[in-house]
Amino acid sequence: MTKPHALVAGAGIGGLTAALCLARIGWRVTLLERAPLLEEVGAGLQLSPNASRILKDLGVLARLKGAALTPGAIRIRRGRDAALLALLPLDKAEQTWGAPYCVALRSDLQRALLEAVAGVPEICLVTGTTVAGFAAASEGVTVAAKQGLMSLRFEGTCLIGADGVQSFVRKRLLEPAKDALRFSGNEAWRALVPADQVAPDMLRPETNLWLGPDAHVVHYPLRGGAIVNLAVILGKARAPNMQADAWSNAGDPQMIAARFSKWHPLLRGLIASAPEWLMWPLFEHEPLSGWTAGPIALLGDAAHPMLPFLAQGAAQAIEDAAALANALKKNPAVDIALSTYAAARLAHTAKVQKASHQQGVIYHLAGPAAAARDLTIRVLGPHRMLARNDWIYRSSQQIASQQGSR
Ligand SMILES: Cc1cc2nc3c(=O)[nH]c(=O)nc-3n(C[C@H](O)[C@H](O)[C@H](O)COP(=O)(O)OP(=O)(O)OC[C@H]3O[C@@H](n4cnc5c(N)ncnc54)[C@H](O)[C@@H]3O)c2cc1C
């Protein structure tokens, strides 16, 4: 019997993980990736236990060993005076949630995923190939793609749109006029700072979060402490060109230094040490009411664009991938399987999207509202603060246990 064949648009974290999960349940996978070379930008990624659990199960976490760091805590500070608001312990993450809380370079995670994909003969990665059309066919789906000047046609059992926040598949599936992707008013500026440029206080193996009016900063050491990943989020930003490639904008260091002139010198020093910045406009989309049409489904940022303030975009894409494979394993009828997958994921990812948005509002408070937030953080204390994310960090336990029951 010929194996069912998934066409996956996009070989980002979601598409690569989906390919691995689908191959494990006996599917053949063709990954169609627009970029000629898969080269992730140098930026960090937090992998919470709900994501690392699935990566561990796929053998990807083991490939990351050495490159990933497990921070001992999340240190939350007030921007203007570095006052400690909370120190959330992560040292018992594995004990509490059954999987570690890690941080890694996106490029290291991508390399680990690509290595895993390269070891699976059922997965074919076709780079430099842009999905440009698709249609449901009597026995599955046909996909039109562009490879340079060449037009290509692929046939498969289903199409998974894992093509990111500006997803072509989503826009086509929902009709472009109904696509409500919007600029959130926030920009993310990211830099990698060599450790020898950084004050020792900033090199502790911890995730650091600084809060201030209309901005927050996240930083953590990576690659065994050789570099510090720095992400600065600015609210009240000017709307960008909505069609712009969100992953390749150079940032302006003078503007950023000016925005932080009233923040604590320790943080200003870190910001001043950044050798170069890249800027990402941050987009949002209201939760969709559906992600599928017959043999076509969305996954990852394509399905649920969200703000990165709970560090959950990639984590939810990884959960989607595992849930997709579970649904396809259980339901021989592909369209029913895809609807089952979407039904299993819609409410949860919508809740994460909304919580991520709300987190940004809370992080960027000013004046008396910020003082009330800071007091609440202190009164709640580290354990209750962490427990607020329990529903997220545990969420993949069920998905992972279904995978285990192959
Ligand atoms: C500042 C910032 C910090 C973040 N921090 C975290 C974090 O700490 N933890 C976390 O979990 N998440 C984080 N995220 C979110 C995370 O980066 C994304 O959610 C994640 O990369 C989504 O993966 P994806 O595979 O769905 O999409 P993408 O990574 O965007 O991949 C989509 C792929 O599809 C390809 N593609 C696009 N169009 C086509 C087409 N028509 N045909 C073929 N290929 C196509 C693209 O080239 C790309 O390779 C952060 C995001 C930002 C901006």
mmCIF file of C-alpha atoms and ligand atoms in Angstrom, residues 9-16 32-35 38 40 44-48 51 106 110 129-132 162-169 188-190 220 231 233 247 280-282 299-302 306 308 310-317, ligand 1:
data_model
loop_
_atom_site.group_PDB
_atom_site.id
_atom_site.type_symbol
_atom_site.label_atom_id
_atom_site.label_comp_id
_atom_site.label_asym_id
_atom_site.label_seq_id
_atom_site.Cartn_x
_atom_site.Cartn_y
_atom_site.Cartn_z
ATOM 1 C CA ALA A 9 4.256 24.672 2.905
ATOM 2 C CA GLY A 10 7.088 26.164 4.975
ATOM 3 C CA ALA A 11 10.069 24.547 6.681
ATOM 4 C CA GLY A 12 10.174 26.765 9.774
ATOM 5 C CA ILE A 13 10.054 25.307 13.271
ATOM 6 C CA GLY A 14 6.416 24.266 12.771
ATOM 7 C CA GLY A 15 6.858 22.684 9.323
ATOM 8 C CA LEU A 16 10.022 20.777 10.248
ATOM 9 C CA LEU A 32 8.192 23.069 0.237
ATOM 10 C CA GLU A 33 10.268 25.988 1.481
ATOM 11 C CA ARG A 34 10.456 29.416 -0.146
ATOM 12 C CA ALA A 35 13.976 30.251 1.122
ATOM 13 C CA LEU A 38 17.514 27.491 5.566
ATOM 14 C CA GLU A 40 17.787 31.163 10.759
ATOM 15 C CA GLY A 44 17.232 33.301 20.897
ATOM 16 C CA LEU A 45 14.153 31.278 21.627
ATOM 17 C CA GLN A 46 12.723 30.121 24.939
ATOM 18 C CA LEU A 47 11.471 26.553 24.805
ATOM 19 C CA SER A 48 9.023 25.988 27.625
ATOM 20 C CA ALA A 51 7.572 22.341 23.630
ATOM 21 C CA ARG A 106 16.875 29.684 16.754
ATOM 22 C CA GLN A 110 16.731 24.718 13.270
ATOM 23 C CA THR A 129 10.192 26.707 -3.823
ATOM 24 C CA THR A 130 7.266 29.023 -3.117
ATOM 25 C CA VAL A 131 3.759 27.651 -2.768
ATOM 26 C CA ALA A 132 1.667 29.801 -5.094
ATOM 27 C CA ALA A 162 3.020 26.093 7.963
ATOM 28 C CA ASP A 163 4.076 29.212 6.087
ATOM 29 C CA GLY A 164 4.292 31.654 8.956
ATOM 30 C CA VAL A 165 2.574 34.817 10.070
ATOM 31 C CA GLN A 166 2.083 36.206 6.527
ATOM 32 C CA SER A 167 0.775 32.792 5.405
ATOM 33 C CA PHE A 168 -0.223 32.514 1.764
ATOM 34 C CA VAL A 169 -2.229 29.373 2.569
ATOM 35 C CA ALA A 188 10.934 43.660 18.611
ATOM 36 C CA TRP A 189 14.598 44.588 18.331
ATOM 37 C CA ARG A 190 17.018 41.737 18.683
ATOM 38 C CA TYR A 220 19.597 35.499 28.606
ATOM 39 C CA ALA A 231 15.302 41.321 22.805
ATOM 40 C CA ILE A 233 10.153 45.305 22.751
ATOM 41 C CA TRP A 247 12.453 39.025 9.408
ATOM 42 C CA TRP A 280 10.704 42.797 13.688
ATOM 43 C CA PRO A 281 7.300 44.459 13.529
ATOM 44 C CA LEU A 282 4.966 42.302 15.622
ATOM 45 C CA LEU A 299 -0.301 25.073 11.557
ATOM 46 C CA GLY A 300 1.876 27.349 13.710
ATOM 47 C CA ASP A 301 2.008 31.104 13.101
ATOM 48 C CA ALA A 302 -0.073 30.624 9.949
ATOM 49 C CA MET A 306 0.472 35.729 18.383
ATOM 50 C CA PRO A 308 5.791 36.661 21.686
ATOM 51 C CA LEU A 310 4.537 34.466 26.693
ATOM 52 C CA ALA A 311 7.292 32.987 24.479
ATOM 53 C CA GLN A 312 4.749 30.587 22.975
ATOM 54 C CA GLY A 313 4.678 31.028 19.161
ATOM 55 C CA ALA A 314 7.150 28.286 18.337
ATOM 56 C CA ALA A 315 6.006 26.190 21.301
ATOM 57 C CA GLN A 316 2.410 26.177 20.022
ATOM 58 C CA ALA A 317 3.605 25.347 16.490
HETATM 59 C C1 LIG B 1 10.868 38.796 18.919
HETATM 60 C C2 LIG B 1 10.307 37.409 18.919
HETATM 61 C C3 LIG B 1 10.617 36.535 19.963
HETATM 62 C C4 LIG B 1 10.077 35.247 19.993
HETATM 63 N N1 LIG B 1 10.381 34.437 21.041
HETATM 64 C C5 LIG B 1 9.811 33.212 21.110
HETATM 65 C C6 LIG B 1 10.108 32.336 22.195
HETATM 66 O O1 LIG B 1 10.918 32.666 23.059
HETATM 67 N N2 LIG B 1 9.510 31.110 22.234
HETATM 68 C C7 LIG B 1 8.614 30.725 21.271
HETATM 69 O O2 LIG B 1 8.075 29.610 21.361
HETATM 70 N N3 LIG B 1 8.315 31.531 20.216
HETATM 71 C C8 LIG B 1 8.897 32.748 20.110
HETATM 72 N N4 LIG B 1 8.637 33.557 19.054
HETATM 73 C C9 LIG B 1 7.682 33.101 18.026
HETATM 74 C C10 LIG B 1 8.314 32.160 17.037
HETATM 75 O O3 LIG B 1 9.462 32.732 16.457
HETATM 76 C C11 LIG B 1 7.308 31.829 15.940
HETATM 77 O O4 LIG B 1 6.051 31.606 16.506
HETATM 78 C C12 LIG B 1 7.728 30.588 15.174
HETATM 79 O O5 LIG B 1 8.922 30.843 14.461
HETATM 80 C C13 LIG B 1 6.623 30.154 14.215
HETATM 81 O O6 LIG B 1 7.063 29.055 13.473
HETATM 82 P P1 LIG B 1 6.334 28.689 12.119
HETATM 83 O O7 LIG B 1 7.054 27.477 11.619
HETATM 84 O O8 LIG B 1 4.877 28.635 12.314
HETATM 85 O O9 LIG B 1 6.611 29.926 11.164
HETATM 86 P P2 LIG B 1 7.992 30.486 10.598
HETATM 87 O O10 LIG B 1 9.101 30.232 11.531
HETATM 88 O O11 LIG B 1 7.740 31.890 10.190
HETATM 89 O O12 LIG B 1 8.264 29.606 9.301
HETATM 90 C C14 LIG B 1 7.495 29.757 8.128
HETATM 91 C C15 LIG B 1 8.320 29.241 6.950
HETATM 92 O O13 LIG B 1 7.498 29.255 5.788
HETATM 93 C C16 LIG B 1 8.251 29.745 4.696
HETATM 94 N N5 LIG B 1 7.286 30.274 3.717
HETATM 95 C C17 LIG B 1 6.547 31.401 3.795
HETATM 96 N N6 LIG B 1 5.728 31.518 2.740
HETATM 97 C C18 LIG B 1 5.944 30.422 1.962
HETATM 98 C C19 LIG B 1 5.400 29.964 0.737
HETATM 99 N N7 LIG B 1 4.414 30.642 0.098
HETATM 100 N N8 LIG B 1 5.876 28.806 0.226
HETATM 101 C C20 LIG B 1 6.835 28.090 0.851
HETATM 102 N N9 LIG B 1 7.399 28.494 2.021
HETATM 103 C C21 LIG B 1 6.940 29.630 2.573
HETATM 104 C C22 LIG B 1 9.175 30.784 5.302
HETATM 105 O O14 LIG B 1 10.308 31.028 4.494
HETATM 106 C C23 LIG B 1 9.535 30.110 6.629
HETATM 107 O O15 LIG B 1 10.670 29.294 6.522
HETATM 108 C C24 LIG B 1 9.207 34.828 18.953
HETATM 109 C C25 LIG B 1 8.928 35.678 17.882
HETATM 110 C C26 LIG B 1 9.475 36.947 17.855
HETATM 111 C C27 LIG B 1 9.174 37.846 16.690
#
